[in-house]
XYZ file of C-alpha atoms in Angstrom:
242
model
C 20.184 34.576 22.582
C 17.631 33.402 25.101
C 13.846 33.581 25.022
C 10.954 32.576 27.240
C 7.258 33.355 27.812
C 6.948 36.367 30.104
C 4.006 38.093 31.777
C 5.341 41.663 32.021
C 4.258 42.706 28.518
C 1.769 41.120 26.129
C -0.139 42.374 23.135
C -3.013 39.989 23.805
C -3.625 37.445 26.511
C -1.326 37.458 29.523
C 2.093 36.479 28.114
C 4.442 37.221 25.232
C 7.772 35.627 24.298
C 10.696 37.736 25.470
C 13.962 37.502 23.509
C 17.280 38.967 24.633
C 21.011 38.671 24.210
C 24.255 40.525 23.554
C 25.821 41.130 20.145
C 29.585 41.139 20.787
C 30.933 40.809 17.236
C 31.430 43.667 14.778
C 31.512 41.318 11.783
C 28.885 38.599 12.257
C 26.286 37.861 14.929
C 23.275 35.593 14.647
C 21.194 33.217 16.717
C 18.129 31.164 15.720
C 15.944 29.350 18.237
C 13.283 26.782 17.544
C 9.896 27.891 18.824
C 7.743 25.115 17.390
C 8.120 21.879 15.470
C 5.586 21.794 12.646
C 4.188 19.813 9.746
C 2.362 22.563 7.920
C 1.879 22.588 4.129
C 1.663 26.019 2.514
C -0.833 27.053 -0.143
C -1.290 30.070 -2.435
C -3.238 31.950 0.272
C -0.860 31.246 3.198
C 0.271 34.251 5.248
C 2.704 34.537 8.150
C 1.925 37.307 10.635
C 3.307 38.264 14.022
C 3.717 41.276 16.311
C 7.136 42.308 17.591
C 8.121 44.836 20.282
C 11.864 45.692 20.059
C 13.147 47.615 23.068
C 16.161 49.201 21.355
C 17.438 49.622 17.802
C 19.553 46.467 18.066
C 16.396 44.559 18.995
C 14.832 45.338 15.606
C 17.222 42.836 13.958
C 14.880 40.018 14.949
C 12.085 38.129 13.294
C 10.296 34.852 12.705
C 11.962 32.376 10.343
C 10.521 29.201 8.845
C 12.482 26.039 8.097
C 11.047 23.811 5.348
C 11.252 20.057 4.879
C 13.365 20.501 1.716
C 16.137 22.184 3.738
C 15.377 25.750 2.620
C 14.376 28.651 4.885
C 12.104 31.668 4.714
C 14.982 34.059 5.353
C 16.686 33.008 2.111
C 13.530 32.819 -0.011
C 13.263 36.486 -0.961
C 9.716 36.741 0.492
C 8.897 40.239 1.715
C 6.604 41.803 4.307
C 3.852 44.374 3.769
C 6.497 47.110 3.369
C 8.536 45.209 0.785
C 11.263 44.390 3.326
C 12.744 40.897 3.154
C 11.478 38.435 5.759
C 14.955 38.050 7.231
C 15.952 39.340 10.710
C 18.865 41.348 9.282
C 16.745 43.126 6.675
C 13.932 43.690 9.156
C 16.396 45.661 11.288
C 17.739 47.556 8.278
C 14.285 48.203 6.801
C 13.417 51.065 9.154
C 9.780 50.028 9.711
C 10.091 48.490 13.167
C 9.549 51.181 15.803
C 11.201 50.798 19.202
C 9.077 50.370 22.340
C 5.821 49.669 20.557
C 4.094 46.711 18.941
C 4.766 46.350 15.208
C 2.839 44.083 12.868
C 4.827 42.034 10.340
C 2.872 40.238 7.578
C 4.507 38.042 4.955
C 2.665 36.495 2.024
C 3.842 32.903 1.570
C 2.138 32.502 -1.808
C 5.492 32.172 -3.561
C 6.330 29.236 -1.284
C 3.148 27.274 -1.975
C 3.848 23.558 -2.069
C 6.528 23.705 0.616
C 5.947 22.271 4.080
C 6.991 24.096 7.262
C 9.001 21.757 9.506
C 10.061 24.280 12.141
C 9.216 27.823 13.277
C 12.181 29.804 14.600
C 12.835 33.133 16.252
C 16.011 34.671 14.897
C 18.440 37.501 15.561
C 20.820 38.403 12.730
C 23.055 41.492 12.624
C 26.339 41.443 10.657
C 27.753 44.736 11.966
C 27.687 46.684 15.218
C 27.510 45.479 18.805
C 25.224 45.919 21.776
C 22.577 44.307 23.930
C 19.174 43.554 22.431
C 15.793 42.692 23.880
C 12.159 42.584 22.835
C 8.918 40.622 22.722
C 7.071 38.479 20.188
C 3.323 37.836 20.294
C 0.299 36.730 18.237
C 2.226 34.553 15.781
C -0.016 32.962 13.134
C 0.358 31.082 9.858
C -2.946 30.733 8.063
C -4.791 30.845 4.772
C -6.369 34.186 3.918
C -8.582 33.738 0.889
C -10.266 37.139 1.308
C -8.873 40.655 1.467
C -6.789 41.676 4.473
C -9.154 43.183 7.073
C -6.497 45.513 8.460
C -5.020 45.957 11.955
C -6.500 47.665 14.987
C -4.116 50.626 15.203
C -5.762 51.994 18.351
C -5.251 48.865 20.421
C -2.623 49.479 23.065
C -1.946 53.051 21.886
C -1.029 55.814 24.330
C -4.294 57.454 25.401
C -5.203 60.757 27.018
C -8.715 61.953 27.691
C -11.122 63.862 29.880
C -11.495 62.934 33.536
C -13.271 59.594 33.956
C -16.507 59.014 35.846
C -14.576 56.742 38.214
C -10.938 55.650 38.399
C -11.823 52.183 37.091
C -13.078 53.697 33.789
C -9.923 55.546 32.714
C -9.200 56.701 29.121
C -6.696 53.854 28.601
C -9.562 51.346 28.755
C -10.992 52.807 25.549
C -8.146 51.230 23.573
C -7.308 48.028 25.447
C -9.225 45.824 23.018
C -11.438 44.463 25.788
C -15.183 45.001 26.196
C -16.015 42.333 28.775
C -15.992 43.010 32.499
C -17.323 46.545 32.012
C -13.990 47.600 30.473
C -14.687 51.053 29.066
C -13.946 54.763 29.312
C -16.597 56.985 30.828
C -16.512 60.749 31.323
C -19.206 63.108 32.497
C -17.205 66.205 31.528
C -18.993 68.550 29.124
C -17.381 68.281 25.695
C -15.399 65.205 26.743
C -12.502 64.291 24.440
C -10.240 61.316 23.851
C -6.889 61.323 22.031
C -4.786 58.349 20.901
C -1.122 58.548 19.894
C -0.465 55.904 17.220
C 3.280 56.478 17.498
C 3.823 57.193 13.811
C 2.047 58.354 10.664
C -0.579 55.721 9.842
C -3.179 55.176 7.140
C -6.588 54.982 8.829
C -9.271 53.238 6.795
C -12.032 52.988 9.382
C -12.969 54.594 12.692
C -15.144 52.586 15.101
C -16.563 53.617 18.489
C -18.477 51.025 20.503
C -21.025 51.834 23.183
C -20.584 50.245 26.604
C -23.513 47.987 25.718
C -21.047 45.991 23.573
C -19.607 44.691 26.837
C -22.982 43.851 28.343
C -23.660 47.177 30.041
C -27.425 47.543 30.549
C -29.197 50.726 29.577
C -30.566 52.692 32.492
C -34.327 52.732 33.004
C -35.775 55.907 34.512
C -39.431 55.991 35.591
C -41.626 58.869 34.459
C -43.162 61.422 36.839
C -46.061 59.147 37.671
C -46.920 55.555 36.722
C -50.401 56.682 35.840
C -49.172 59.430 33.493
C -46.070 57.938 31.828
C -44.600 54.515 31.195
C -40.923 53.940 32.119
C -38.513 55.470 29.585
C -35.217 53.845 28.594
C -32.298 56.193 28.014
C -28.516 55.778 27.990
C -26.281 56.900 30.800
C -23.425 59.465 30.450
C -21.331 59.394 27.247
C -19.120 56.320 26.973
């Protein structure tokens, strides 16, 4: 397996780590690469999270592994992700929760490993049966303490978007779900009864729905003078729906 930072696809920022290789054995195939050396003690609130984008079914047999100073590893610890699937590349591929050609969040509580110290962070591929090429991307890898409740994931970010015709080409529907508000990044449509639709790619549990006005990105409200300065003071009103 090989991996490297690439600019063609990223969940956030401008780069994500691409992984790829070829599984040529029908009985055992695995490869683990060191991403980072570490000296990170774990506590009862420690959580591993990352986003993975497999590009074919074989590419779902991949995941982040942790090596500890006592010689043990996350993949053999029995720790599970938010779906109850073992945090092991093989079981991630067999678990059926990693969708192809979209970003998938994987979250693993490390509470049961409190007291251990992470010495190395690896990216692994592990598939005992079958053959074929595999490829995908890894992004937004974090290990941190979460003392409060999990705030949830932004399911709309990066989703496939369709919507009414935009005011201008630079304010297309896709910009409504790119996770960016700076630089006047927004969707605008002057169509009567304008609509926006996002495809989340699978059945999801939605706990909150948030729409932000363009003002969140610094857009100024339009000021329109009244019919006569002597009869009416200037009136502030918003522009077309955003």
